[in-house]
Short mmCIF file of C-alpha atoms in Angstrom, two decimals:
data_model
loop_
_atom_site.label_atom_id
_atom_site.label_comp_id
_atom_site.label_asym_id
_atom_site.label_seq_id
_atom_site.Cartn_x
_atom_site.Cartn_y
_atom_site.Cartn_z
CA UNK A 1 9.93 -5.64 -22.46
CA UNK A 2 7.25 -7.28 -20.51
CA UNK A 3 7.10 -11.08 -20.47
CA UNK A 4 7.92 -14.50 -19.32
CA UNK A 5 11.30 -15.74 -18.96
CA UNK A 6 12.37 -19.49 -18.23
CA UNK A 7 15.66 -20.80 -17.53
CA UNK A 8 17.55 -22.82 -18.46
CA UNK A 9 16.48 -23.57 -22.11
CA UNK A 10 17.91 -27.01 -21.79
CA UNK A 11 18.52 -29.07 -18.73
CA UNK A 12 20.12 -32.44 -18.20
CA UNK A 13 19.63 -34.42 -14.98
CA UNK A 14 20.96 -37.59 -13.76
CA UNK A 15 18.58 -40.02 -12.26
CA UNK A 16 18.00 -39.62 -8.55
CA UNK A 17 18.81 -35.72 -8.69
CA UNK A 18 16.36 -32.94 -7.98
CA UNK A 19 16.33 -30.02 -10.45
CA UNK A 20 14.77 -26.69 -10.27
CA UNK A 21 13.22 -24.83 -13.23
CA UNK A 22 13.04 -21.02 -13.14
CA UNK A 23 10.10 -18.93 -14.11
CA UNK A 24 9.99 -15.19 -13.85
CA UNK A 25 7.37 -12.69 -15.15
CA UNK A 26 7.49 -8.92 -15.16
CA UNK A 27 3.77 -8.56 -16.25
CA UNK A 28 2.46 -7.90 -12.83
CA UNK A 29 0.21 -10.97 -13.14
CA UNK A 30 -1.36 -12.61 -10.10
CA UNK A 31 -1.72 -16.13 -11.35
CA UNK A 32 0.86 -18.52 -12.57
CA UNK A 33 1.00 -21.93 -13.77
CA UNK A 34 3.37 -24.77 -14.76
CA UNK A 35 2.62 -27.41 -17.57
CA UNK A 36 4.15 -30.40 -18.79
CA UNK A 37 4.10 -31.07 -22.62
CA UNK A 38 4.73 -34.57 -24.20
CA UNK A 39 4.41 -35.45 -27.79
CA UNK A 40 0.92 -36.27 -28.71
CA UNK A 41 -0.48 -35.29 -25.34
CA UNK A 42 -0.87 -31.66 -25.26
CA UNK A 43 -0.27 -29.80 -22.17
CA UNK A 44 -1.04 -31.01 -18.55
CA UNK A 45 -1.22 -28.78 -15.55
CA UNK A 46 1.30 -29.63 -12.86
CA UNK A 47 0.79 -26.61 -10.27
CA UNK A 48 -0.85 -23.26 -10.32
CA UNK A 49 -0.81 -20.36 -8.04
CA UNK A 50 -3.36 -17.65 -7.80
CA UNK A 51 -1.53 -15.48 -5.34
CA UNK A 52 1.66 -15.16 -3.46
CA UNK A 53 2.20 -17.81 -0.78
CA UNK A 54 -0.39 -20.02 -2.14
CA UNK A 55 -0.55 -22.85 -4.79
CA UNK A 56 -2.81 -25.66 -5.84
CA UNK A 57 -1.95 -29.05 -7.36
CA UNK A 58 -2.81 -29.62 -10.97
CA UNK A 59 -3.79 -32.87 -12.62
CA UNK A 60 -0.07 -34.29 -12.38
CA UNK A 61 1.41 -32.96 -9.42
CA UNK A 62 3.16 -36.13 -8.05
CA UNK A 63 6.90 -35.67 -8.09
CA UNK A 64 6.92 -32.04 -8.32
CA UNK A 65 7.03 -29.14 -5.91
CA UNK A 66 6.79 -25.40 -6.25
CA UNK A 67 6.99 -22.23 -4.27
CA UNK A 68 5.55 -18.71 -4.73
CA UNK A 69 7.51 -16.38 -2.38
CA UNK A 70 7.41 -13.49 -4.81
CA UNK A 71 4.62 -12.34 -7.11
CA UNK A 72 6.96 -12.44 -10.15
CA UNK A 73 8.57 -15.84 -9.45
CA UNK A 74 7.27 -19.49 -9.70
CA UNK A 75 10.02 -22.03 -9.48
CA UNK A 76 9.27 -25.76 -10.20
CA UNK A 77 11.36 -28.42 -8.73
CA UNK A 78 11.25 -31.88 -10.32
CA UNK A 79 12.24 -34.36 -7.67
CA UNK A 80 13.69 -37.82 -7.82
CA UNK A 81 10.14 -39.12 -7.19
CA UNK A 82 9.09 -38.15 -10.62
CA UNK A 83 9.59 -41.39 -12.46
CA UNK A 84 9.55 -40.05 -15.98
CA UNK A 85 10.59 -36.43 -16.08
CA UNK A 86 11.94 -36.07 -19.49
CA UNK A 87 9.50 -33.57 -21.12
CA UNK A 88 9.27 -29.93 -22.22
CA UNK A 89 8.08 -27.67 -19.43
CA UNK A 90 6.00 -24.44 -19.94
CA UNK A 91 5.29 -21.72 -17.39
CA UNK A 92 2.46 -19.39 -17.90
CA UNK A 93 0.76 -16.40 -16.15
CA UNK A 94 -2.53 -14.54 -16.36
CA UNK A 95 -3.60 -11.32 -14.85
CA UNK A 96 -5.80 -12.51 -11.97
CA UNK A 97 -6.59 -15.71 -10.21
CA UNK A 98 -9.45 -16.25 -7.92
CA UNK A 99 -12.53 -17.41 -9.67
CA UNK A 100 -11.26 -16.12 -12.99
CA UNK A 101 -8.29 -18.36 -13.22
CA UNK A 102 -9.24 -20.08 -16.31
CA UNK A 103 -10.64 -17.61 -18.66
CA UNK A 104 -8.12 -14.84 -18.45
CA UNK A 105 -5.51 -15.22 -21.27
CA UNK A 106 -2.53 -17.12 -20.27
CA UNK A 107 0.83 -15.84 -21.39
CA UNK A 108 3.55 -18.42 -21.90
CA UNK A 109 7.30 -18.67 -21.56
CA UNK A 110 9.53 -20.06 -24.14
CA UNK A 111 9.85 -23.41 -22.17
CA UNK A 112 12.65 -25.64 -20.72
CA UNK A 113 13.44 -28.93 -22.17
CA UNK A 114 14.43 -31.44 -19.45
CA UNK A 115 16.12 -34.65 -20.33
CA UNK A 116 17.06 -37.35 -17.76
CA UNK A 117 20.30 -39.18 -18.57
CA UNK B 1 -15.04 -35.33 -16.83
CA UNK B 2 -14.09 -32.63 -19.22
CA UNK B 3 -12.22 -33.42 -22.47
CA UNK B 4 -10.99 -31.69 -25.40
CA UNK B 5 -10.63 -33.51 -28.80
CA UNK B 6 -8.55 -32.39 -31.70
CA UNK B 7 -9.24 -35.36 -34.35
CA UNK B 8 -6.47 -34.53 -36.72
CA UNK B 9 -2.90 -35.17 -35.45
CA UNK B 10 -1.40 -33.74 -38.63
CA UNK B 11 -2.50 -31.70 -41.58
CA UNK B 12 -0.67 -30.84 -44.72
CA UNK B 13 -1.87 -27.91 -46.86
CA UNK B 14 -0.53 -26.04 -49.84
CA UNK B 15 0.48 -22.57 -49.53
CA UNK B 16 -2.47 -20.23 -50.47
CA UNK B 17 -4.84 -22.90 -49.73
CA UNK B 18 -7.64 -22.76 -46.89
CA UNK B 19 -7.05 -24.38 -43.60
CA UNK B 20 -9.55 -25.83 -41.14
CA UNK B 21 -8.63 -27.39 -37.72
CA UNK B 22 -11.17 -29.12 -35.83
CA UNK B 23 -12.02 -28.91 -31.94
CA UNK B 24 -14.49 -30.74 -30.06
CA UNK B 25 -15.23 -30.64 -26.31
CA UNK B 26 -17.24 -32.22 -23.73
CA UNK B 27 -18.58 -29.90 -20.94
CA UNK B 28 -21.84 -29.35 -19.19
CA UNK B 29 -22.06 -25.56 -19.50
CA UNK B 30 -20.98 -22.91 -21.67
CA UNK B 31 -17.21 -23.28 -21.73
CA UNK B 32 -14.52 -20.57 -22.42
CA UNK B 33 -12.68 -21.60 -25.57
CA UNK B 34 -9.29 -20.69 -26.93
CA UNK B 35 -6.85 -21.49 -29.87
CA UNK B 36 -3.05 -21.39 -29.36
CA UNK B 37 -0.27 -21.66 -31.69
CA UNK B 38 3.20 -23.00 -30.99
CA UNK B 39 6.24 -22.88 -33.13
CA UNK B 40 8.91 -25.63 -32.68
CA UNK B 41 10.54 -25.38 -29.26
CA UNK B 42 8.72 -22.23 -28.26
CA UNK B 43 5.92 -21.39 -25.95
CA UNK B 44 2.37 -20.89 -27.02
CA UNK B 45 0.84 -17.72 -28.26
CA UNK B 46 -3.03 -17.02 -28.00
CA UNK B 47 -4.62 -16.82 -31.67
CA UNK B 48 -8.17 -16.22 -30.34
CA UNK B 49 -10.66 -16.77 -27.58
CA UNK B 50 -14.36 -17.02 -27.23
CA UNK B 51 -16.36 -16.20 -24.01
CA UNK B 52 -19.65 -15.14 -25.18
CA UNK B 53 -21.73 -13.23 -27.71
CA UNK B 54 -20.99 -13.50 -31.44
CA UNK B 55 -20.06 -17.18 -32.31
CA UNK B 56 -17.62 -16.15 -34.93
CA UNK B 57 -14.45 -14.68 -33.45
CA UNK B 58 -11.60 -13.02 -35.27
CA UNK B 59 -8.03 -13.56 -34.13
CA UNK B 60 -4.49 -12.58 -35.13
CA UNK B 61 -2.70 -13.66 -38.16
CA UNK B 62 -5.87 -13.87 -40.19
CA UNK B 63 -7.41 -16.66 -38.12
CA UNK B 64 -11.07 -16.93 -37.19
CA UNK B 65 -12.98 -19.69 -35.23
CA UNK B 66 -16.63 -20.59 -35.05
CA UNK B 67 -18.38 -21.73 -31.71
CA UNK B 68 -21.30 -24.28 -32.54
CA UNK B 69 -22.91 -25.15 -29.33
CA UNK B 70 -25.02 -27.86 -31.09
CA UNK B 71 -21.91 -29.63 -32.30
CA UNK B 72 -19.66 -28.95 -29.15
CA UNK B 73 -17.02 -27.53 -31.70
CA UNK B 74 -14.91 -24.60 -32.02
CA UNK B 75 -13.09 -25.01 -35.20
CA UNK B 76 -10.32 -22.82 -36.43
CA UNK B 77 -10.04 -21.66 -39.96
CA UNK B 78 -7.93 -19.50 -42.25
CA UNK B 79 -8.70 -18.77 -45.94
CA UNK B 80 -5.29 -18.56 -47.25
CA UNK B 81 -2.34 -20.12 -45.55
CA UNK B 82 1.10 -18.83 -45.58
CA UNK B 83 4.42 -20.76 -45.11
CA UNK B 84 4.94 -19.18 -41.77
CA UNK B 85 1.58 -20.84 -40.40
CA UNK B 86 3.53 -24.10 -40.18
CA UNK B 87 3.37 -24.83 -36.50
CA UNK B 88 1.41 -26.92 -33.86
CA UNK B 89 -2.14 -25.60 -32.85
CA UNK B 90 -3.84 -26.30 -29.66
CA UNK B 91 -7.45 -25.98 -28.68
CA UNK B 92 -8.02 -25.23 -25.01
CA UNK B 93 -11.18 -25.06 -22.76
CA UNK B 94 -11.97 -23.80 -19.37
CA UNK B 95 -15.19 -23.83 -17.41
CA UNK B 96 -16.53 -22.98 -13.71
CA UNK B 97 -16.88 -26.78 -12.89
CA UNK B 98 -13.13 -27.13 -13.26
CA UNK B 99 -12.31 -23.93 -11.29
CA UNK B 100 -11.70 -22.26 -14.71
CA UNK B 101 -8.54 -24.26 -15.30
CA UNK B 102 -7.76 -24.91 -18.84
CA UNK B 103 -7.77 -28.31 -20.57
CA UNK B 104 -5.88 -28.68 -23.67
CA UNK B 105 -6.27 -30.88 -26.73
CA UNK B 106 -3.42 -32.98 -27.90
CA UNK B 107 -2.59 -30.70 -30.80
CA UNK B 108 -2.72 -30.59 -34.53
CA UNK B 109 0.58 -30.13 -36.45
CA UNK B 110 0.26 -28.12 -39.65
CA UNK B 111 2.78 -28.60 -42.54
CA UNK B 112 2.59 -25.96 -45.40
CA UNK B 113 3.91 -27.25 -48.73
CA UNK B 114 4.99 -24.76 -51.46
#
């Protein structure tokens, strides 16, 4: 079945540690996205990538890093510089990027809940 | 700056009753509009979208939404709610001025009572 997988489902981190969240898609989509979701705030865009080996900062990129070495993979690293990383993280993809990044339907993964201990 | 407002944080509705969720946006041009639904601890699923044309759009699960340019609104409706419709609903907007990126509202949680 085609779709987006995120792992792990739950992740616990000690303060000062970097952690990497996995996102894989087998939909052959060009564009991929990372969102952060906090209660009562909706989704906020962290990073997005329209094509392999290229990515752009979203609205809240500070303390996060990404890579896009393969079309199907877009891992997110939450660094120790992120002061309040406890949140639900959602990865999404859409058919094409470029000038149509926004209007194409975004397909979402099941999410990773990160908790800082 | 772009903004998306969902005025209702939480709505409780009886099973079989009608449901309307409000969404207002502030954009300069004609935006691209979406409604997503999220079950607890899950990702988001697209219910429907509006790009142009007929201002009343039909979606999955019996939902529909109406785009009203004069009111900058894109309200979601369902004539008869089922218990399985209990979830959180997000309105999202994208337009050219923001590189087509989506901006999401804060969400409305729907509770369905028997």
